[in-house]
XYZ file of C-alpha atoms in Angstrom:
160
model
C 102.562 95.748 77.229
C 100.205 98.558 77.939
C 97.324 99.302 75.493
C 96.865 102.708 73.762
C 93.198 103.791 74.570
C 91.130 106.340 73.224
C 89.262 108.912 75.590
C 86.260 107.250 75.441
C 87.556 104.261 76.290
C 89.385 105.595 79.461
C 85.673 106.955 80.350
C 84.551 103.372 80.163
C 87.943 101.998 82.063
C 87.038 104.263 84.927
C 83.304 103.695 85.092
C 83.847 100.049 85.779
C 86.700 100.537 87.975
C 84.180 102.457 90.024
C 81.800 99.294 89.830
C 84.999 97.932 91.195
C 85.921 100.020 94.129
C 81.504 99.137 95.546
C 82.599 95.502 95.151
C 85.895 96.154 97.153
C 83.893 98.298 99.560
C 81.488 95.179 100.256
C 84.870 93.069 100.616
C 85.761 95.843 103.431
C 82.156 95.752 105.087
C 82.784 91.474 105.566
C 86.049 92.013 107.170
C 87.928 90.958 104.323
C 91.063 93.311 102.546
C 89.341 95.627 100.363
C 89.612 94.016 96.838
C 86.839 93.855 94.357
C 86.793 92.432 90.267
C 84.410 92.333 87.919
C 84.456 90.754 84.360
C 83.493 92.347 81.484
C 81.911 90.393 77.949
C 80.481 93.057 75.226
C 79.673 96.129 77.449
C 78.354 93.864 80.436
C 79.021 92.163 83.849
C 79.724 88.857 83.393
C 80.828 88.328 86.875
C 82.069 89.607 90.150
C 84.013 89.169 93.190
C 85.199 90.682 96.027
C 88.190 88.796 98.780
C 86.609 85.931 100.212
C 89.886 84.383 101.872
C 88.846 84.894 105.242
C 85.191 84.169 104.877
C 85.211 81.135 103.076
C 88.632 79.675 104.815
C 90.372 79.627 101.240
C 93.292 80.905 99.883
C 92.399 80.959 96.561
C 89.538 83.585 97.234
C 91.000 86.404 96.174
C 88.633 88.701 94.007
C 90.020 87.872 90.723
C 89.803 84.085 91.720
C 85.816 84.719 92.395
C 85.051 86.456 89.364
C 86.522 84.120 87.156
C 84.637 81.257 88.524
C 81.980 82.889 88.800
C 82.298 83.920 84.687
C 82.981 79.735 83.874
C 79.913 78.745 84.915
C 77.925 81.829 83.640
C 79.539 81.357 80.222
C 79.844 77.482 81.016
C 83.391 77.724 79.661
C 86.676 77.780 81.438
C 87.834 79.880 78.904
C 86.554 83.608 79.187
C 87.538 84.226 75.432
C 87.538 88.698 74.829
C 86.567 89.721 78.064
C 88.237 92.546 80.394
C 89.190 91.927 84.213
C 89.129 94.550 86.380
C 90.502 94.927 89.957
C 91.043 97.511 92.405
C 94.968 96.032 92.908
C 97.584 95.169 90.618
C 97.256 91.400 90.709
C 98.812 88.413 92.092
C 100.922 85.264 90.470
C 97.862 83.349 91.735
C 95.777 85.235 89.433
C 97.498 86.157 87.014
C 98.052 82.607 86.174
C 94.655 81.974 85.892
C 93.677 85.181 84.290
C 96.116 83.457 81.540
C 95.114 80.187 81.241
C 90.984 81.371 81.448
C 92.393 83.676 77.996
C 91.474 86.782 79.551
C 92.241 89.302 76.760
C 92.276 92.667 78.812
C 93.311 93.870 82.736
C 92.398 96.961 83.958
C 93.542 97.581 87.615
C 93.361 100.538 89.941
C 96.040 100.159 92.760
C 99.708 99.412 91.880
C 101.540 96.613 94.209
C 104.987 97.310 94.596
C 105.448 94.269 97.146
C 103.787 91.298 95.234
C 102.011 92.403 92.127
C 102.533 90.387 89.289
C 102.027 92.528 86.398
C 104.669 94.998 86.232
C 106.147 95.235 89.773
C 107.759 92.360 91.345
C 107.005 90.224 88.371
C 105.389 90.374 84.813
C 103.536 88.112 83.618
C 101.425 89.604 81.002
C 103.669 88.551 78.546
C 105.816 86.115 79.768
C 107.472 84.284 77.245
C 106.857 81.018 79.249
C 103.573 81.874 78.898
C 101.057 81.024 75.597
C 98.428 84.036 76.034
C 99.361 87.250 76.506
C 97.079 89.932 78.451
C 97.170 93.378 77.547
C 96.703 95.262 80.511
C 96.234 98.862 82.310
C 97.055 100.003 85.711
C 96.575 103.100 87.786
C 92.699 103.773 86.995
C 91.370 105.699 89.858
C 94.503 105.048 91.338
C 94.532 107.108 94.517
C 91.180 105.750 95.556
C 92.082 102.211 95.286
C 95.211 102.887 97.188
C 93.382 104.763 99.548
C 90.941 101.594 100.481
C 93.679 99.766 101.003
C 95.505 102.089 103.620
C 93.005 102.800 105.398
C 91.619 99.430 105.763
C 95.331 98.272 107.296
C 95.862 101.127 109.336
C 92.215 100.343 111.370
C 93.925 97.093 111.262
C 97.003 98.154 113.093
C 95.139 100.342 115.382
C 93.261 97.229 116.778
């Protein structure tokens, strides 16, 4: 389910989604895919990550992944009770699963992923009836710059 937001709040979406993009940027600048998250507690940074896969030789590294445990111990508490999420790409099962169990309340993402996202694309899982905690959630914020970071990023790859 997609929240109804007010123009001011789409202001807000957007200025952290740019926070966002600088985080994915830094991703790009360690050789990693350009993804960057940052969590969000009343009207501040909580946390925030950026891929770390290939760096730190873990799977589990994606952005999302970092921020979150990042948040636990800077709220020392697994669960990240009325905070917002957001990511440059449509998100994973990986993290989506733990977006859900840490009670994230809101996702904003910028990037839609056809392929593997796990929000409204090749699953959806933000209100899964398996599932006890529902995330309300918003996609396509600064869209075609997310996208952008991404294409680009994979076509150098493909050059080399």
């Amino acid at each position: 389910m997609s929240d109804i937001l007010t123009e001011n709040q789409n202001d807000i979406d957007e200025s952290w989604m740019r926070y966002a993009i600088r985080l994915a940027q830094r991703a790009e600048t360690e050789g990693e895919v350009p993804v960057g998250a940052l969590l969000i507690k009343n009207e501040r940074v909580i946390a925030e990550g950026w891929n770390r896969v290939i760096t730190t030789l873990d799977a589990t590294a994606h952005a999302e992944i970092v921020a979150l445990r990042h948040a636990g111990k800077v709220l020392e508490n697994y669960r990240l009770i009325d905070t917002t999420l957001y990511v440059t790409l449509e998100p994973c099962v990986m993290c989506m699963g733990a977006m859900s169990h840490a009670r994230v309340k809101r996702l904003v993402f910028g990037a839609f992923d056809e392929k593997r996202g796990a929000v409204c694309n090749a699953l959806n899982l933000t209100d899964a009836a398996f599932l006890n905690h529902h995330i309300v959630w918003r996609g396509g914020i600064l869209e075609a710059t997310c996208s952008q970071l991404l294409k680009d990023f994979f076509g150098q790859r493909r050059q080399k």
